[in-house]
Coordinates of C-alpha atoms and ligand atoms in Angstrom, one line a residue:
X23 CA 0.0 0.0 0.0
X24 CA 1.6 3.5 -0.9
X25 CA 1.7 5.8 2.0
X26 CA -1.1 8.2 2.4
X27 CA -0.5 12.1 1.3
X28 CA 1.1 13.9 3.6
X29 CA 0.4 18.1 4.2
X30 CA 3.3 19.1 2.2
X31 CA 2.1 16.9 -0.8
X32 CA -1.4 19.1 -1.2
X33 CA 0.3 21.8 -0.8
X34 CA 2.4 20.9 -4.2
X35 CA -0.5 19.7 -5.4
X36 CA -2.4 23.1 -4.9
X37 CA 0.3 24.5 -5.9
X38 CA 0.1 23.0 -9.3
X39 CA -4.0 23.6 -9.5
X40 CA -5.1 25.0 -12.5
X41 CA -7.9 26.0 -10.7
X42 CA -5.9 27.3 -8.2
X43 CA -6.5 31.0 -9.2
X44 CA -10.8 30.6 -8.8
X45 CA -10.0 31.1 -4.7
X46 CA -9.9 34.6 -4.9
X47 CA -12.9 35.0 -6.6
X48 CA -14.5 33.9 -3.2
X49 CA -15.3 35.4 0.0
X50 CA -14.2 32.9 2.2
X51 CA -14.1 33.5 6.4
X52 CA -10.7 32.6 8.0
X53 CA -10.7 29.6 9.9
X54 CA -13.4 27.7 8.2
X55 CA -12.7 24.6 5.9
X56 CA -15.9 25.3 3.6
X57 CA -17.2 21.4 2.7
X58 CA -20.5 22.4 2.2
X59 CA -20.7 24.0 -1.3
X60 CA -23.3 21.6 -2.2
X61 CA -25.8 22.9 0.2
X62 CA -25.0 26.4 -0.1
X63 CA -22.0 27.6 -2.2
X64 CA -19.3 30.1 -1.0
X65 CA -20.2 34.0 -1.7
X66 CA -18.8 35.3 -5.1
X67 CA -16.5 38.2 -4.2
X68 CA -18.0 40.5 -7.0
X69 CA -21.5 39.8 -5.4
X70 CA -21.8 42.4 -2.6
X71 CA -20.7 45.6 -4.9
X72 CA -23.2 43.9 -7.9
X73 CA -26.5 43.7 -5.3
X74 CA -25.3 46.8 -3.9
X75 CA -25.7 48.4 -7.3
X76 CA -28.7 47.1 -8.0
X77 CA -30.4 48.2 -4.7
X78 CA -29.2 51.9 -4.6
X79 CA -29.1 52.8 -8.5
X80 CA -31.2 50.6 -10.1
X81 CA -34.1 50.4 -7.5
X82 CA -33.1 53.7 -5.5
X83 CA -32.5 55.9 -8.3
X84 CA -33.9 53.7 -11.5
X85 CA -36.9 53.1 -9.6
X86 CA -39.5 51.6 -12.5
X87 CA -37.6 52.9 -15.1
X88 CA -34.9 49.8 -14.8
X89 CA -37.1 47.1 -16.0
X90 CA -36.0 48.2 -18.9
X91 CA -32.7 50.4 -18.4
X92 CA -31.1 48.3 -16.2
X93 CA -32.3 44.6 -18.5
X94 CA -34.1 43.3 -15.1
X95 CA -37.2 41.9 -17.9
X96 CA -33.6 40.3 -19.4
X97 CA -32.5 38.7 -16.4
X98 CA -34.1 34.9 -17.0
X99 CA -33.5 34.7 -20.4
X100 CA -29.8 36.2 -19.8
X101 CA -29.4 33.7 -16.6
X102 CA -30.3 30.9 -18.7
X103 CA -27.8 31.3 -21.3
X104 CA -24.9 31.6 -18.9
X105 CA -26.0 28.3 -17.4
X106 CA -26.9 26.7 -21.2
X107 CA -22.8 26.1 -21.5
X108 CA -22.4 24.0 -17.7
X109 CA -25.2 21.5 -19.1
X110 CA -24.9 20.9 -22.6
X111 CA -27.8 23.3 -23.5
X112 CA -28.4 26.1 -26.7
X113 CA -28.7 29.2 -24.8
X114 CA -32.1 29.2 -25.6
X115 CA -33.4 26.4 -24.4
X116 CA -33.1 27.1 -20.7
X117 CA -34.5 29.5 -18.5
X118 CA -34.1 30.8 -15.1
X119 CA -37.1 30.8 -12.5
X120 CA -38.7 29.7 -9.1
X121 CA -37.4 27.2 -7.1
X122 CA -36.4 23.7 -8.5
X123 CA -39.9 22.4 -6.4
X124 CA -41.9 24.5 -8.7
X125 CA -40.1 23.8 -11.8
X126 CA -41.0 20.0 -11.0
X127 CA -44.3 20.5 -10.9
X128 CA -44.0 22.9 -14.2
X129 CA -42.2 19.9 -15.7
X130 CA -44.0 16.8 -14.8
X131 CA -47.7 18.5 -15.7
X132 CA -46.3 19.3 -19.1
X133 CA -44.7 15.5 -19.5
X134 CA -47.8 13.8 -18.5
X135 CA -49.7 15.9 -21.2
X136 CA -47.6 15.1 -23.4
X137 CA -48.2 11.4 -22.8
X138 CA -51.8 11.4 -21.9
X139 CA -52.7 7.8 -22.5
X140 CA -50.3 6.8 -19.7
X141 CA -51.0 7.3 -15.5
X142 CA -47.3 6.7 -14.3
X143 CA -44.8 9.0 -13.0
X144 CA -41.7 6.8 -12.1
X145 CA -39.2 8.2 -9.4
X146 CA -36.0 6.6 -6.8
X147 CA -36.5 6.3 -3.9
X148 CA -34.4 7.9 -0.9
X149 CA -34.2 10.8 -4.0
X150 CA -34.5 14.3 -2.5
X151 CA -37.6 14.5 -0.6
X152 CA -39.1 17.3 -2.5
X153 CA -38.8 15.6 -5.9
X154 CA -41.1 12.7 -4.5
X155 CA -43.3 14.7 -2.6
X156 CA -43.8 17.0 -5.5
X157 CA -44.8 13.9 -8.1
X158 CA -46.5 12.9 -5.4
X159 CA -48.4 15.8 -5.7
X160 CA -48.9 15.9 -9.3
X161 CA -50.0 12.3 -9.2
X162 CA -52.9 13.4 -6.6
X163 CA -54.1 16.8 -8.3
X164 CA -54.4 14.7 -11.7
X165 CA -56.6 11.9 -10.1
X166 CA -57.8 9.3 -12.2
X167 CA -55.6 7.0 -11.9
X168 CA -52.4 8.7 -11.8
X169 CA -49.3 7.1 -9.6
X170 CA -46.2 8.4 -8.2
X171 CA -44.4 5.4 -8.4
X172 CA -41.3 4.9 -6.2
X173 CA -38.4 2.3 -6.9
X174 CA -35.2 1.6 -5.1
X175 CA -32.3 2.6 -7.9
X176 CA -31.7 -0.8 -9.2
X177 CA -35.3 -2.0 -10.3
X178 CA -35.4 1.5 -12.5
X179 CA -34.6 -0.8 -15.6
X180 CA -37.4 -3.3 -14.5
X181 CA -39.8 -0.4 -13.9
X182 CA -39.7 1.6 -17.3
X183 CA -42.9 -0.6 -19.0
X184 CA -45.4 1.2 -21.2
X185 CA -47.3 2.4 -18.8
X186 CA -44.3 5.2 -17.6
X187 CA -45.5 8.5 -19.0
X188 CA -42.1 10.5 -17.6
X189 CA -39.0 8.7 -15.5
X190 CA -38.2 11.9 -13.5
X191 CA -34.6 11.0 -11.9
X192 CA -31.7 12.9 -9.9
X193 CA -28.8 12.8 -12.4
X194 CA -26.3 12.5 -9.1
X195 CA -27.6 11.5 -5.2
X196 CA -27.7 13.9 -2.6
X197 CA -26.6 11.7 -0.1
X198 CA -24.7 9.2 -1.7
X199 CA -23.2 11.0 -4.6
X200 CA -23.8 8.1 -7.1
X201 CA -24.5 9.3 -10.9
X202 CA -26.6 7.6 -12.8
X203 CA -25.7 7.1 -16.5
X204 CA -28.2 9.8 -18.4
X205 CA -27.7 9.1 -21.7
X206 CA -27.9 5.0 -21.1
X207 CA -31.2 5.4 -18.8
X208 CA -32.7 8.5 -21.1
X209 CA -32.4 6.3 -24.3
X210 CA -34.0 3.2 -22.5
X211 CA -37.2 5.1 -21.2
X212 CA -37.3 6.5 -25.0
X213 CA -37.4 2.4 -26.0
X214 CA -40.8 2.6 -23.8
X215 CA -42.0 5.6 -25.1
X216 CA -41.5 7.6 -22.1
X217 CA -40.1 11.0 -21.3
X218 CA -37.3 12.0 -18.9
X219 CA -37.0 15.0 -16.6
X220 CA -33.3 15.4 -15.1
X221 CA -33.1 16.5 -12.3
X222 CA -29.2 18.7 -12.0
X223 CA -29.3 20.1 -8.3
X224 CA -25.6 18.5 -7.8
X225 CA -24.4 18.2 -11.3
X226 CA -24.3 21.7 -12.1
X227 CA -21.1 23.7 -11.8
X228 CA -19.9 20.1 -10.4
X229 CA -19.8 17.9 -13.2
X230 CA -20.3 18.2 -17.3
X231 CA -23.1 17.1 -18.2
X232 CA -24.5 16.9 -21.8
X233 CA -27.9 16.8 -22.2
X234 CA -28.4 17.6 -25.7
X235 CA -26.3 14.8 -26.1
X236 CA -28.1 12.7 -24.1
X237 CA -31.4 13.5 -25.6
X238 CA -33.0 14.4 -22.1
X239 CA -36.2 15.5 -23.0
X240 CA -36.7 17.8 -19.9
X241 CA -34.3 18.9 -16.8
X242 CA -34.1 21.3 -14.5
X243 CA -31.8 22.2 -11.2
X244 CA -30.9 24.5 -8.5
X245 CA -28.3 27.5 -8.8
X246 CA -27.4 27.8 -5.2
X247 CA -25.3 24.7 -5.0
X248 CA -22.2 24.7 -6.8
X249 CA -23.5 27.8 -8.9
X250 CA -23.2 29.7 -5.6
X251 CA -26.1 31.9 -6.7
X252 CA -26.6 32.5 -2.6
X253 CA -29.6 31.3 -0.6
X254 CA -32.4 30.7 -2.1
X255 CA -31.3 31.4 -5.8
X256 CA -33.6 30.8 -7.9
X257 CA -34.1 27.7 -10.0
X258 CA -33.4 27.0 -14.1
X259 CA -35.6 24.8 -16.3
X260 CA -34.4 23.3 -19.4
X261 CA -36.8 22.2 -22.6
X262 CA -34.5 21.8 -25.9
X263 CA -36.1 23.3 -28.9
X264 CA -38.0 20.8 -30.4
X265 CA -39.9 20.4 -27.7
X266 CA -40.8 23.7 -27.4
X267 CA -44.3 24.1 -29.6
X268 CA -45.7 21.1 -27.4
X269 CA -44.4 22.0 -23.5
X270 CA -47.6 23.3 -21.7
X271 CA -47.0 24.3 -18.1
X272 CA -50.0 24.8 -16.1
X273 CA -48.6 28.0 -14.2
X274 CA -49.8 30.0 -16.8
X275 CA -49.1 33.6 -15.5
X276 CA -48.4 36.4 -17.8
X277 CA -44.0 36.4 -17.6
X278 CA -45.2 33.0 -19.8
X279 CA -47.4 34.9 -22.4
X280 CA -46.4 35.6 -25.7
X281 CA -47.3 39.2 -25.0
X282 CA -47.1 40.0 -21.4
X283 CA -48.0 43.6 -21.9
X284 CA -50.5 43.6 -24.1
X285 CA -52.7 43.0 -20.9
X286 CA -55.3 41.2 -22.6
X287 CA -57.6 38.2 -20.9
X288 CA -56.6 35.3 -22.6
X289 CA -53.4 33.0 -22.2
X290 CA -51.4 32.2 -25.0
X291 CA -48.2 31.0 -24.5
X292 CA -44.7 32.7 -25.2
X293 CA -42.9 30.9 -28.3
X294 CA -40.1 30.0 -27.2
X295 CA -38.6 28.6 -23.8
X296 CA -40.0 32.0 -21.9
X297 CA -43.2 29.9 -21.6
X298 CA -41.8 28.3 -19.0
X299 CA -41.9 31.2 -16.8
X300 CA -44.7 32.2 -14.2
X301 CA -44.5 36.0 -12.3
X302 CA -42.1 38.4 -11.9
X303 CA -39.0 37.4 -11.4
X304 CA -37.2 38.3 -8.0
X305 CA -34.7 41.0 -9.4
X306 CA -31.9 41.2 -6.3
X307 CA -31.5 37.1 -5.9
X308 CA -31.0 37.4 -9.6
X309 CA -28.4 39.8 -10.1
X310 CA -26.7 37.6 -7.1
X311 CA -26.8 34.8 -9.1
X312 CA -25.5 37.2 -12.3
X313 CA -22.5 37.9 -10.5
X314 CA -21.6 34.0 -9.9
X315 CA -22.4 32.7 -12.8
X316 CA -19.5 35.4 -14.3
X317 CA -16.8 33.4 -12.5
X318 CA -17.8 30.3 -14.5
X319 CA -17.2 31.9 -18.8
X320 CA -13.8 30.9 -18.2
X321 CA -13.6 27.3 -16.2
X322 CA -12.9 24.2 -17.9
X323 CA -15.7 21.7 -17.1
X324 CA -13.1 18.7 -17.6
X325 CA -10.4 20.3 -15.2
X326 CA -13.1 20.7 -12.8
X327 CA -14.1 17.1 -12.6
X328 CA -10.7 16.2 -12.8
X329 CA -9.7 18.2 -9.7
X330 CA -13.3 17.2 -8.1
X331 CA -12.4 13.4 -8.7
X332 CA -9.1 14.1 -7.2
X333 CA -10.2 15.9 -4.3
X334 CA -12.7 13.1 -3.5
X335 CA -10.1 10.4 -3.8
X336 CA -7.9 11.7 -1.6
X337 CA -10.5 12.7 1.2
X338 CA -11.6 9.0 1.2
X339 CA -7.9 7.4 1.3
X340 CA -7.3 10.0 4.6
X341 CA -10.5 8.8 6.4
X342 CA -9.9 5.4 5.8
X343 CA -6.2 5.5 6.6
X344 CA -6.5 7.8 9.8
X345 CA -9.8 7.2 11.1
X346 CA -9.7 3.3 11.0
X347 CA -11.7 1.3 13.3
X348 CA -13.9 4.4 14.1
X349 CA -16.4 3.1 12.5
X350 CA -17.1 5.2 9.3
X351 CA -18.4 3.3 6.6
X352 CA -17.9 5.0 2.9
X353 CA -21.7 5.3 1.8
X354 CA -20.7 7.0 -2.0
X355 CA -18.7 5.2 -5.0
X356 CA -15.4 4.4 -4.3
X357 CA -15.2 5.2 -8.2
X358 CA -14.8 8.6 -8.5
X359 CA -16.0 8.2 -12.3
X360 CA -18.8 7.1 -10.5
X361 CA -19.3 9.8 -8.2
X362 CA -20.3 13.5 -7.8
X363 CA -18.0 16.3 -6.1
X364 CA -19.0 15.2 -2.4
X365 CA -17.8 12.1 0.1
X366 CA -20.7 10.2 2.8
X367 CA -19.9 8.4 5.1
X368 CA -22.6 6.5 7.3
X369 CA -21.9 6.8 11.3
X370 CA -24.2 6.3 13.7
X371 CA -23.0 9.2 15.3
X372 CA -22.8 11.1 12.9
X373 CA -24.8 14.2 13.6
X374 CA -22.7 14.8 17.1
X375 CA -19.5 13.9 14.9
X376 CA -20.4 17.0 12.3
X377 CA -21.8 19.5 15.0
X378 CA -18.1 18.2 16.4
X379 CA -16.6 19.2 13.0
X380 CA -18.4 22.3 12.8
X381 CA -17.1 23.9 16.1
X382 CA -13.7 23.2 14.8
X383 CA -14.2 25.7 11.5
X384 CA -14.9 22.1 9.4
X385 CA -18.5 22.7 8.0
X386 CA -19.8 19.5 6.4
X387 CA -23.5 18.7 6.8
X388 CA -25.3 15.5 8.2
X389 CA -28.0 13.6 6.4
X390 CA -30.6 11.8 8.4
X391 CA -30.4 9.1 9.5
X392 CA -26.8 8.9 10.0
X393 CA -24.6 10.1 6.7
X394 CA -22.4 12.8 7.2
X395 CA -21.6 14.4 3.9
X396 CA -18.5 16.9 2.9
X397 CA -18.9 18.4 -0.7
X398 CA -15.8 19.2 -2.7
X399 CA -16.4 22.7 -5.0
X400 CA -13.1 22.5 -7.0
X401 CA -13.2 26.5 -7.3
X402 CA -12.4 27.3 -3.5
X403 CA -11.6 23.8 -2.5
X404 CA -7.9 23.2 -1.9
X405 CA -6.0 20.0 -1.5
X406 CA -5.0 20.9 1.8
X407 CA -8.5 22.0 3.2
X408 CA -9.4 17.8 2.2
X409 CA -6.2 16.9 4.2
X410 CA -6.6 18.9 7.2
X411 CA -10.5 17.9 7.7
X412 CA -9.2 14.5 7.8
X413 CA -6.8 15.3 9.9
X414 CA -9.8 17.4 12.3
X415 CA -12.2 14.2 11.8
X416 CA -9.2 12.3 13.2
X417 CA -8.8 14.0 15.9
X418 CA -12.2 14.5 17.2
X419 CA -12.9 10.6 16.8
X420 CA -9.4 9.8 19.1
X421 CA -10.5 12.1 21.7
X422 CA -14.2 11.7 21.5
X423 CA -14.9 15.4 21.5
X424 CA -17.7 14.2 19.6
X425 CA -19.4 13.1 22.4
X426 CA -21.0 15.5 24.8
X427 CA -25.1 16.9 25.1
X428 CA -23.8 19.8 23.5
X429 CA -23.3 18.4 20.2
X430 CA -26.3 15.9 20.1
X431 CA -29.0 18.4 20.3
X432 CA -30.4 18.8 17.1
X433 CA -31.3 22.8 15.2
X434 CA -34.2 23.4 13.2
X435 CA -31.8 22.7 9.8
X436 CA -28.6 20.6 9.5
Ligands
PLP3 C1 -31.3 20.9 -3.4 C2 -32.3 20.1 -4.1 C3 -33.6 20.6 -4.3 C4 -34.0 21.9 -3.7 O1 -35.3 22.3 -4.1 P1 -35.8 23.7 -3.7 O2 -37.1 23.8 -4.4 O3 -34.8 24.7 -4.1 O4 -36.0 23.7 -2.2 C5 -34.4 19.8 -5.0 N1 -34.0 18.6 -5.5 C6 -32.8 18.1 -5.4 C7 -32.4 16.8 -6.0 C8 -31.9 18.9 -4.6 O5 -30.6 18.4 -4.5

């Protein structure tokens, strides 16, 4: 077995990063290993001066006037094309909107319309709650014999029959990390004549994706992830061209019309992919996410994964080498090819372990019931953040810290 890294080797490492220079771009706070970029990602330096802007010239002084002076009406057919490039898209086939919640309902409605002779949406289970709740959902408002059905990840195959209208999936696991193969699963619900919605919440800005070349028919995802669009960013939606003329959302407010200000009474959809929108966009979490999606024109998607591979390698090698016979078991792939830019492990103590972590500047999160996750955003991540967590982790294990009230109280989110 070759020795594990030691300090000085991520420093060279980091030191040879071609995505070393994407740090500064980052507000980061001293002290604080960030491993949680996949819940919330980092603050984009430029983002505080852009908002700024925006609030006291553009709404202060611009008042009305910068609907159209300062492009705000622009802002999620502008959004969209920045994020088009991270997913394999034309920039104008997505869009930027609501929350990824409300885009799954916007995107499963239209898919079961378009296959109205069938009654099944098929999902995974242990996928993120809202995704099943949300077809869940859909399968109740449309009655009449409409199912939600929920599979564990290996009977998906077995599950796509004729009677799947839409296979709405999670491209990569928000606890585990595992990635399921798009273009392999899209092409076999085509084979039963059903759609597929794709869901990108940890894919974008972690991972290329190509989803033209994968022929998804629908996807959608989350920009305050690895985009670090900041809290509560608003969502993106992607329908490719030629399914444009046939995608009918039922939120049919008037940012979908084809003429929003012609203020007449009847709906009639927008031509292109602005149908997909509702109501006013909200302007200030939008020029947020403006500002970090800027830092991304100039990242290479395949050094990212690279570094994100790397990063994940060497974070499991340290556990497993250091934290021996503390009882972590590795809950993602072991393949990083396999995996998406974070490392679970299961531990039944795991939620004291992370508030553990936390108090010493390591921010992870914990999963119920017992996964305790650390996400890898190759921008800001550096080598030697991976090896000094595992190094924290280490040391909190040997000397229990872990294991006082303090840190096995649970807060409201974790
Ligand atoms: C983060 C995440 C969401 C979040 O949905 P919101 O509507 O923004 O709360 C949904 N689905 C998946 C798979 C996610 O990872």
């Amino acid at each position: 077995m070759t020795a594990t890294p030691s300090r000085e080797d991520c420093a060279a490492r980091d030191r040879r990063d071609p995505l070393a220079r994407f740090r500064d771009a980052f507000v980061l706070p001293d002290g604080v290993i960030y491993l949680d970029g996949n819940s919330l990602g980092a603050l984009p330096a430029s983002a505080a001066a852009r908002i700024h802007e925006a609030v006291t010239r553009d709404w202060g002084q611009g008042l009305i006037r910068s609907w159209n002076a300062a492009g705000w009406i622009d802002l999620p057919a502008k959004l969209g094309a920045k994020i088009a490039p991270l997913i394999g898209a034309a920039p104008d086939e997505v869009i930027v909107a609501d929350s990824t919640s409300v885009n799954l309902f916007k995107l499963l409605v239209a898919a079961l319309r378009l296959r109205p002779e069938r009654r099944v949406i098929l999902m995974e289970a242990r996928d993120f709650p809202t995704n099943l709740y949300i077809g869940q959902g859909v399968a109740a408002l449309m009655g009449d014999g409409y199912t939600c059905r929920i599979v564990p990840g290996e009977e998906i195959d077995a599950a796509l029959d004729k009677s799947v209208a839409v296979l709405a999936l999670t491209h990569v696991n928000f606890k585990t990390g595992a990635v399921h193969d798009m273009a392999r699963l899209t092409q076999h619900a085509h084979e039963v004549g059903a759609l597929t919605i794709w869901d990108l919440c940890h894919t974008v800005g972690a991972m290329p994706v190509d989803l033209t070349g994968a022929r998804a028919d629908f996807a959608l995802g989350c920009t305050y992830k690895y985009l670090n669009g900041g809290p509560g960013a608003p969502a993106f939606v992607y329908v490719p061209k030629h399914m444009q003329a046939t995608f009918h959302q039922p939120l049919t407010g008037w940012m979908g019309h084809a003429d929003p200000f012609s203020f007449v009474d009847d709906y009639a959809p927008a031509a292109g992919i602005k149908r997909a929108l509702s109501g006013t966009p909200g302007v200030l979490s939008m020029v947020a996410l403006d500002a970090a999606l800027d830092v991304w024109a100039d990242v290479d998607l395949g050094v990212l994964r690279n570094k994100s591979v790397a990063l994940g390698d060497l974070f499991i090698a340290l556990v497993e080498a250091r934290c021996a016979g503390h009882g972590f078991a590795l809950a993602s792939p072991r393949d990083g090819t396999r995996r998406g830019s974070q490392v679970s492990f299961q531990h039944a103590q795991g939620y004291a372990i992370m508030q553990a972590l936390i108090a010493r500047g390591v921010i992870g999160d914990f999963r119920a019931p017992d996964i305790v996750r650390f996400g890898f955003a190759p921008l800001y991540t550096r080598y030697v953040d991976v090896w000094q967590a595992a190094e924290v982790l280490f040391d909190i294990m040997e000397t229990r810290a872990w294991d006082t009230p303090q840190f096995k109280a649970r807060a409201a989110v974790t």
